[in-house]
Amino acid sequence: MPLIPEEPQIHESAQGPRTAPTPRPVPGPRPAAPSRPGRPGPLRPAPPVQRTPRDVAAAKPGPPGPAASAAPAANPQIQLIPASAEGAIDAADEAVDLLLESGRAPGDVLVITTGRPHPWAEHELSFGDASYWAQHDAGDDVFYTDAAVASRAASRPVVVVAVNGGPDTAAAVVLPLAHARAGALLIVCGDPQQINSVLGTGV
């Protein structure tokens, strides 16, 4: 008879430590999610920049003869990927990867930087200007250029702009140019406030 009350006391003391460790592993995986800022954005929802009255107005001057051949689609879709100046090239590279994975041909894509040239452009320019522009003219691969010479680049269906610094005027010059060169889609990676102010007044 005295054995019966002692048994529950043993079970209660054994249960105490078991409940403590279980809640701890739950929060672990959650911090990993914010480490990929750019991935979901580029090809999914179009941002509020997409249709502004000035975009529509800009489409109308296009039809006179030679201008129409320079810009096949007068009003490309605009998508914005928020990024710092330091992270803009990485965000642009990610956008290009997603475009290629979704079936875009490499020759459909032009990438323009406002600050330092993309590492690919720096590498190719080391072989000389003629070789660099010959690759542009071949039109069979993604072509990377920068603000200083972007006006030489021909139109392509998709233009990706990395707003990665440069002079204060660089974005104001490059974004309208990129808009004119983009046949179907313009993707801009950079500071949303700066991009919206330029696209709202300059395009």
PDB file of C-alpha atoms in Angstrom:
ATOM      1  CA  MET A   1       0.000   0.000   0.000  1.00  0.00           C
ATOM      2  CA  PRO A   2       2.690   2.677   0.741  1.00  0.00           C
ATOM      3  CA  LEU A   3       4.196   2.051  -2.728  1.00  0.00           C
ATOM      4  CA  ILE A   4       1.210   3.552  -4.593  1.00  0.00           C
ATOM      5  CA  PRO A   5       1.647   7.266  -3.563  1.00  0.00           C
ATOM      6  CA  GLU A   6       5.405   7.186  -4.255  1.00  0.00           C
ATOM      7  CA  GLU A   7       5.044   6.212  -7.952  1.00  0.00           C
ATOM      8  CA  PRO A   8       3.300   9.402  -9.200  1.00  0.00           C
ATOM      9  CA  GLN A   9       5.994  11.515  -7.492  1.00  0.00           C
ATOM     10  CA  ILE A  10       8.704   9.750  -9.535  1.00  0.00           C
ATOM     11  CA  HIS A  11       6.754  10.307 -12.783  1.00  0.00           C
ATOM     12  CA  GLU A  12       6.209  14.005 -12.083  1.00  0.00           C
ATOM     13  CA  SER A  13       9.898  14.691 -11.471  1.00  0.00           C
ATOM     14  CA  ALA A  14      10.806  12.805 -14.689  1.00  0.00           C
ATOM     15  CA  GLN A  15       8.339  14.858 -16.750  1.00  0.00           C
ATOM     16  CA  GLY A  16       9.770  18.237 -15.668  1.00  0.00           C
ATOM     17  CA  PRO A  17      12.994  18.337 -17.728  1.00  0.00           C
ATOM     18  CA  ARG A  18      11.387  16.842 -20.858  1.00  0.00           C
ATOM     19  CA  THR A  19       9.126  19.801 -21.579  1.00  0.00           C
ATOM     20  CA  ALA A  20      11.890  22.462 -21.545  1.00  0.00           C
ATOM     21  CA  PRO A  21      13.891  21.649 -24.742  1.00  0.00           C
ATOM     22  CA  THR A  22      10.930  21.299 -27.150  1.00  0.00           C
ATOM     23  CA  PRO A  23      10.133  25.007 -27.853  1.00  0.00           C
ATOM     24  CA  ARG A  24      13.748  25.996 -28.638  1.00  0.00           C
ATOM     25  CA  PRO A  25      14.287  24.603 -32.192  1.00  0.00           C
ATOM     26  CA  VAL A  26      11.160  26.322 -33.621  1.00  0.00           C
ATOM     27  CA  PRO A  27      12.518  29.875 -34.146  1.00  0.00           C
ATOM     28  CA  GLY A  28      15.763  28.605 -35.728  1.00  0.00           C
ATOM     29  CA  PRO A  29      14.896  28.386 -39.442  1.00  0.00           C
ATOM     30  CA  ARG A  30      13.015  31.687 -39.629  1.00  0.00           C
ATOM     31  CA  PRO A  31      15.922  34.182 -39.872  1.00  0.00           C
ATOM     32  CA  ALA A  32      17.168  32.510 -43.066  1.00  0.00           C
ATOM     33  CA  ALA A  33      14.281  33.928 -45.143  1.00  0.00           C
ATOM     34  CA  PRO A  34      15.284  37.641 -45.264  1.00  0.00           C
ATOM     35  CA  SER A  35      18.741  36.856 -46.695  1.00  0.00           C
ATOM     36  CA  ARG A  36      17.375  36.733 -50.293  1.00  0.00           C
ATOM     37  CA  PRO A  37      15.910  40.166 -50.947  1.00  0.00           C
ATOM     38  CA  GLY A  38      15.774  40.158 -54.716  1.00  0.00           C
ATOM     39  CA  ARG A  39      14.588  36.719 -55.794  1.00  0.00           C
ATOM     40  CA  PRO A  40      10.808  36.799 -55.603  1.00  0.00           C
ATOM     41  CA  GLY A  41      10.484  40.264 -57.116  1.00  0.00           C
ATOM     42  CA  PRO A  42      11.916  40.540 -60.620  1.00  0.00           C
ATOM     43  CA  LEU A  43       9.457  38.665 -62.776  1.00  0.00           C
ATOM     44  CA  ARG A  44       6.361  38.445 -60.623  1.00  0.00           C
ATOM     45  CA  PRO A  45       4.238  41.459 -59.645  1.00  0.00           C
ATOM     46  CA  ALA A  46       4.703  44.669 -61.573  1.00  0.00           C
ATOM     47  CA  PRO A  47       5.319  47.593 -59.196  1.00  0.00           C
ATOM     48  CA  PRO A  48       3.376  50.854 -58.992  1.00  0.00           C
ATOM     49  CA  VAL A  49       5.824  52.450 -61.442  1.00  0.00           C
ATOM     50  CA  GLN A  50       4.398  50.363 -64.261  1.00  0.00           C
ATOM     51  CA  ARG A  51       1.821  52.724 -65.764  1.00  0.00           C
ATOM     52  CA  THR A  52       2.259  56.436 -65.251  1.00  0.00           C
ATOM     53  CA  PRO A  53       0.555  59.082 -67.388  1.00  0.00           C
ATOM     54  CA  ARG A  54       3.975  60.174 -68.639  1.00  0.00           C
ATOM     55  CA  ASP A  55       4.721  56.636 -69.835  1.00  0.00           C
ATOM     56  CA  VAL A  56       1.590  56.806 -71.967  1.00  0.00           C
ATOM     57  CA  ALA A  57       2.539  60.258 -73.255  1.00  0.00           C
ATOM     58  CA  ALA A  58       6.022  59.005 -74.100  1.00  0.00           C
ATOM     59  CA  ALA A  59       4.558  56.240 -76.213  1.00  0.00           C
ATOM     60  CA  LYS A  60       2.843  58.679 -78.609  1.00  0.00           C
ATOM     61  CA  PRO A  61       5.874  60.487 -80.076  1.00  0.00           C
ATOM     62  CA  GLY A  62       7.297  57.105 -81.220  1.00  0.00           C
ATOM     63  CA  PRO A  63       5.438  56.398 -84.509  1.00  0.00           C
ATOM     64  CA  PRO A  64       7.369  58.692 -86.934  1.00  0.00           C
ATOM     65  CA  GLY A  65       9.430  56.371 -89.190  1.00  0.00           C
ATOM     66  CA  PRO A  66      13.009  55.800 -87.878  1.00  0.00           C
ATOM     67  CA  ALA A  67      12.077  56.061 -84.191  1.00  0.00           C
ATOM     68  CA  ALA A  68       9.661  53.163 -84.523  1.00  0.00           C
ATOM     69  CA  SER A  69      12.438  50.828 -85.653  1.00  0.00           C
ATOM     70  CA  ALA A  70      14.653  51.905 -82.716  1.00  0.00           C
ATOM     71  CA  ALA A  71      11.985  51.023 -80.128  1.00  0.00           C
ATOM     72  CA  PRO A  72       9.809  48.079 -81.201  1.00  0.00           C
ATOM     73  CA  ALA A  73       7.383  48.419 -78.269  1.00  0.00           C
ATOM     74  CA  ALA A  74       6.626  52.019 -77.411  1.00  0.00           C
ATOM     75  CA  ASN A  75       5.627  51.389 -73.807  1.00  0.00           C
ATOM     76  CA  PRO A  76       7.550  48.537 -72.148  1.00  0.00           C
ATOM     77  CA  GLN A  77       6.484  47.126 -68.821  1.00  0.00           C
ATOM     78  CA  ILE A  78       8.590  48.549 -65.962  1.00  0.00           C
ATOM     79  CA  GLN A  79       9.605  46.500 -62.928  1.00  0.00           C
ATOM     80  CA  LEU A  80      11.513  47.795 -59.954  1.00  0.00           C
ATOM     81  CA  ILE A  81      13.837  45.728 -57.747  1.00  0.00           C
ATOM     82  CA  PRO A  82      14.852  47.632 -54.587  1.00  0.00           C
ATOM     83  CA  ALA A  83      18.625  47.488 -54.069  1.00  0.00           C
ATOM     84  CA  SER A  84      21.417  49.577 -52.617  1.00  0.00           C
ATOM     85  CA  ALA A  85      24.038  51.053 -54.927  1.00  0.00           C
ATOM     86  CA  GLU A  86      26.442  48.354 -53.672  1.00  0.00           C
ATOM     87  CA  GLY A  87      23.920  45.553 -54.289  1.00  0.00           C
ATOM     88  CA  ALA A  88      22.464  46.772 -57.604  1.00  0.00           C
ATOM     89  CA  ILE A  89      24.756  44.677 -59.837  1.00  0.00           C
ATOM     90  CA  ASP A  90      24.020  41.520 -57.814  1.00  0.00           C
ATOM     91  CA  ALA A  91      20.287  42.231 -58.095  1.00  0.00           C
ATOM     92  CA  ALA A  92      20.642  42.765 -61.850  1.00  0.00           C
ATOM     93  CA  ASP A  93      22.556  39.485 -62.196  1.00  0.00           C
ATOM     94  CA  GLU A  94      19.796  37.699 -60.307  1.00  0.00           C
ATOM     95  CA  ALA A  95      17.172  39.246 -62.586  1.00  0.00           C
ATOM     96  CA  VAL A  96      19.118  38.115 -65.663  1.00  0.00           C
ATOM     97  CA  ASP A  97      19.383  34.570 -64.258  1.00  0.00           C
ATOM     98  CA  LEU A  98      15.611  34.484 -63.721  1.00  0.00           C
ATOM     99  CA  LEU A  99      14.981  35.799 -67.232  1.00  0.00           C
ATOM    100  CA  LEU A 100      17.160  33.085 -68.769  1.00  0.00           C
ATOM    101  CA  GLU A 101      15.598  30.394 -66.564  1.00  0.00           C
ATOM    102  CA  SER A 102      12.142  31.545 -67.678  1.00  0.00           C
ATOM    103  CA  GLY A 103      13.090  30.993 -71.331  1.00  0.00           C
ATOM    104  CA  ARG A 104      14.398  34.370 -72.498  1.00  0.00           C
ATOM    105  CA  ALA A 105      17.193  34.097 -75.071  1.00  0.00           C
ATOM    106  CA  PRO A 106      20.491  35.605 -73.865  1.00  0.00           C
ATOM    107  CA  GLY A 107      20.553  37.870 -76.930  1.00  0.00           C
ATOM    108  CA  ASP A 108      17.263  39.451 -75.782  1.00  0.00           C
ATOM    109  CA  VAL A 109      18.892  41.071 -72.746  1.00  0.00           C
ATOM    110  CA  LEU A 110      20.882  44.299 -72.381  1.00  0.00           C
ATOM    111  CA  VAL A 111      22.304  45.286 -68.972  1.00  0.00           C
ATOM    112  CA  ILE A 112      23.309  48.904 -68.268  1.00  0.00           C
ATOM    113  CA  THR A 113      25.141  50.161 -65.164  1.00  0.00           C
ATOM    114  CA  THR A 114      25.102  53.804 -64.021  1.00  0.00           C
ATOM    115  CA  GLY A 115      28.372  53.594 -62.066  1.00  0.00           C
ATOM    116  CA  ARG A 116      31.267  51.196 -62.373  1.00  0.00           C
ATOM    117  CA  PRO A 117      30.960  48.842 -65.376  1.00  0.00           C
ATOM    118  CA  HIS A 118      29.770  45.287 -64.815  1.00  0.00           C
ATOM    119  CA  PRO A 119      32.708  42.854 -64.281  1.00  0.00           C
ATOM    120  CA  TRP A 120      31.819  41.124 -67.584  1.00  0.00           C
ATOM    121  CA  ALA A 121      32.146  44.427 -69.466  1.00  0.00           C
ATOM    122  CA  GLU A 122      35.457  45.220 -67.751  1.00  0.00           C
ATOM    123  CA  HIS A 123      36.790  41.795 -68.718  1.00  0.00           C
ATOM    124  CA  GLU A 124      35.652  41.985 -72.350  1.00  0.00           C
ATOM    125  CA  LEU A 125      36.925  45.554 -72.784  1.00  0.00           C
ATOM    126  CA  SER A 126      40.371  44.323 -71.731  1.00  0.00           C
ATOM    127  CA  PHE A 127      40.508  42.617 -75.163  1.00  0.00           C
ATOM    128  CA  GLY A 128      39.820  45.895 -76.941  1.00  0.00           C
ATOM    129  CA  ASP A 129      36.926  48.095 -77.979  1.00  0.00           C
ATOM    130  CA  ALA A 130      36.426  46.419 -81.377  1.00  0.00           C
ATOM    131  CA  SER A 131      36.110  42.933 -79.882  1.00  0.00           C
ATOM    132  CA  TYR A 132      33.701  44.224 -77.213  1.00  0.00           C
ATOM    133  CA  TRP A 133      31.320  45.868 -79.695  1.00  0.00           C
ATOM    134  CA  ALA A 134      31.569  42.917 -82.082  1.00  0.00           C
ATOM    135  CA  GLN A 135      29.904  40.833 -79.366  1.00  0.00           C
ATOM    136  CA  HIS A 136      27.162  43.466 -79.116  1.00  0.00           C
ATOM    137  CA  ASP A 137      26.608  43.356 -82.874  1.00  0.00           C
ATOM    138  CA  ALA A 138      26.497  39.537 -82.886  1.00  0.00           C
ATOM    139  CA  GLY A 139      23.465  39.802 -80.587  1.00  0.00           C
ATOM    140  CA  ASP A 140      23.656  36.206 -79.382  1.00  0.00           C
ATOM    141  CA  ASP A 141      24.466  36.800 -75.703  1.00  0.00           C
ATOM    142  CA  VAL A 142      23.578  39.077 -72.791  1.00  0.00           C
ATOM    143  CA  PHE A 143      25.411  42.362 -73.394  1.00  0.00           C
ATOM    144  CA  TYR A 144      26.683  44.557 -70.547  1.00  0.00           C
ATOM    145  CA  THR A 145      27.463  48.240 -70.959  1.00  0.00           C
ATOM    146  CA  ASP A 146      27.641  51.373 -68.815  1.00  0.00           C
ATOM    147  CA  ALA A 147      26.272  54.901 -68.798  1.00  0.00           C
ATOM    148  CA  ALA A 148      29.223  56.363 -70.710  1.00  0.00           C
ATOM    149  CA  VAL A 149      28.627  54.299 -73.862  1.00  0.00           C
ATOM    150  CA  ALA A 150      25.064  52.990 -73.408  1.00  0.00           C
ATOM    151  CA  SER A 151      23.777  55.225 -76.216  1.00  0.00           C
ATOM    152  CA  ARG A 152      25.715  53.010 -78.681  1.00  0.00           C
ATOM    153  CA  ALA A 153      23.754  49.917 -77.634  1.00  0.00           C
ATOM    154  CA  ALA A 154      20.884  48.803 -79.857  1.00  0.00           C
ATOM    155  CA  SER A 155      17.369  48.068 -78.621  1.00  0.00           C
ATOM    156  CA  ARG A 156      16.655  44.672 -77.099  1.00  0.00           C
ATOM    157  CA  PRO A 157      13.419  43.122 -75.813  1.00  0.00           C
ATOM    158  CA  VAL A 158      14.595  43.350 -72.179  1.00  0.00           C
ATOM    159  CA  VAL A 159      16.799  46.027 -70.636  1.00  0.00           C
ATOM    160  CA  VAL A 160      18.065  45.677 -67.049  1.00  0.00           C
ATOM    161  CA  VAL A 161      19.498  48.776 -65.346  1.00  0.00           C
ATOM    162  CA  ALA A 162      21.714  48.547 -62.250  1.00  0.00           C
ATOM    163  CA  VAL A 163      21.696  51.946 -60.509  1.00  0.00           C
ATOM    164  CA  ASN A 164      25.070  51.316 -58.866  1.00  0.00           C
ATOM    165  CA  GLY A 165      26.268  54.854 -58.233  1.00  0.00           C
ATOM    166  CA  GLY A 166      28.073  57.133 -60.650  1.00  0.00           C
ATOM    167  CA  PRO A 167      27.453  60.867 -61.028  1.00  0.00           C
ATOM    168  CA  ASP A 168      24.177  62.280 -59.704  1.00  0.00           C
ATOM    169  CA  THR A 169      22.984  62.763 -63.267  1.00  0.00           C
ATOM    170  CA  ALA A 170      23.762  59.193 -64.387  1.00  0.00           C
ATOM    171  CA  ALA A 171      20.398  57.680 -63.457  1.00  0.00           C
ATOM    172  CA  ALA A 172      18.541  60.651 -64.968  1.00  0.00           C
ATOM    173  CA  VAL A 173      20.362  60.054 -68.265  1.00  0.00           C
ATOM    174  CA  VAL A 174      20.394  56.249 -68.311  1.00  0.00           C
ATOM    175  CA  LEU A 175      16.803  55.486 -67.273  1.00  0.00           C
ATOM    176  CA  PRO A 176      15.085  57.369 -70.148  1.00  0.00           C
ATOM    177  CA  LEU A 177      17.630  55.856 -72.561  1.00  0.00           C
ATOM    178  CA  ALA A 178      16.978  52.356 -71.187  1.00  0.00           C
ATOM    179  CA  HIS A 179      13.231  52.946 -71.457  1.00  0.00           C
ATOM    180  CA  ALA A 180      13.675  53.839 -75.127  1.00  0.00           C
ATOM    181  CA  ARG A 181      15.859  50.760 -75.768  1.00  0.00           C
ATOM    182  CA  ALA A 182      13.546  48.241 -74.017  1.00  0.00           C
ATOM    183  CA  GLY A 183      11.218  46.485 -76.418  1.00  0.00           C
ATOM    184  CA  ALA A 184       9.002  44.677 -73.889  1.00  0.00           C
ATOM    185  CA  LEU A 185      10.399  44.916 -70.362  1.00  0.00           C
ATOM    186  CA  LEU A 186      12.538  47.362 -68.383  1.00  0.00           C
ATOM    187  CA  ILE A 187      13.875  46.104 -65.038  1.00  0.00           C
ATOM    188  CA  VAL A 188      15.520  48.683 -62.773  1.00  0.00           C
ATOM    189  CA  CYS A 189      17.591  47.677 -59.737  1.00  0.00           C
ATOM    190  CA  GLY A 190      18.291  50.484 -57.277  1.00  0.00           C
ATOM    191  CA  ASP A 191      16.857  52.949 -54.783  1.00  0.00           C
ATOM    192  CA  PRO A 192      13.067  53.070 -55.347  1.00  0.00           C
ATOM    193  CA  GLN A 193      12.738  56.753 -54.389  1.00  0.00           C
ATOM    194  CA  GLN A 194      15.427  57.831 -56.852  1.00  0.00           C
ATOM    195  CA  ILE A 195      14.073  55.618 -59.640  1.00  0.00           C
ATOM    196  CA  ASN A 196      10.474  56.754 -59.196  1.00  0.00           C
ATOM    197  CA  SER A 197      11.505  60.407 -59.249  1.00  0.00           C
ATOM    198  CA  VAL A 198      13.448  59.919 -62.493  1.00  0.00           C
ATOM    199  CA  LEU A 199      10.824  57.771 -64.215  1.00  0.00           C
ATOM    200  CA  GLY A 200       8.101  60.165 -63.111  1.00  0.00           C
ATOM    201  CA  THR A 201       9.735  63.216 -64.697  1.00  0.00           C
ATOM    202  CA  GLY A 202      12.186  62.017 -67.296  1.00  0.00           C
ATOM    203  CA  VAL A 203      10.285  59.276 -69.121  1.00  0.00           C
TER     204      VAL A 203
END
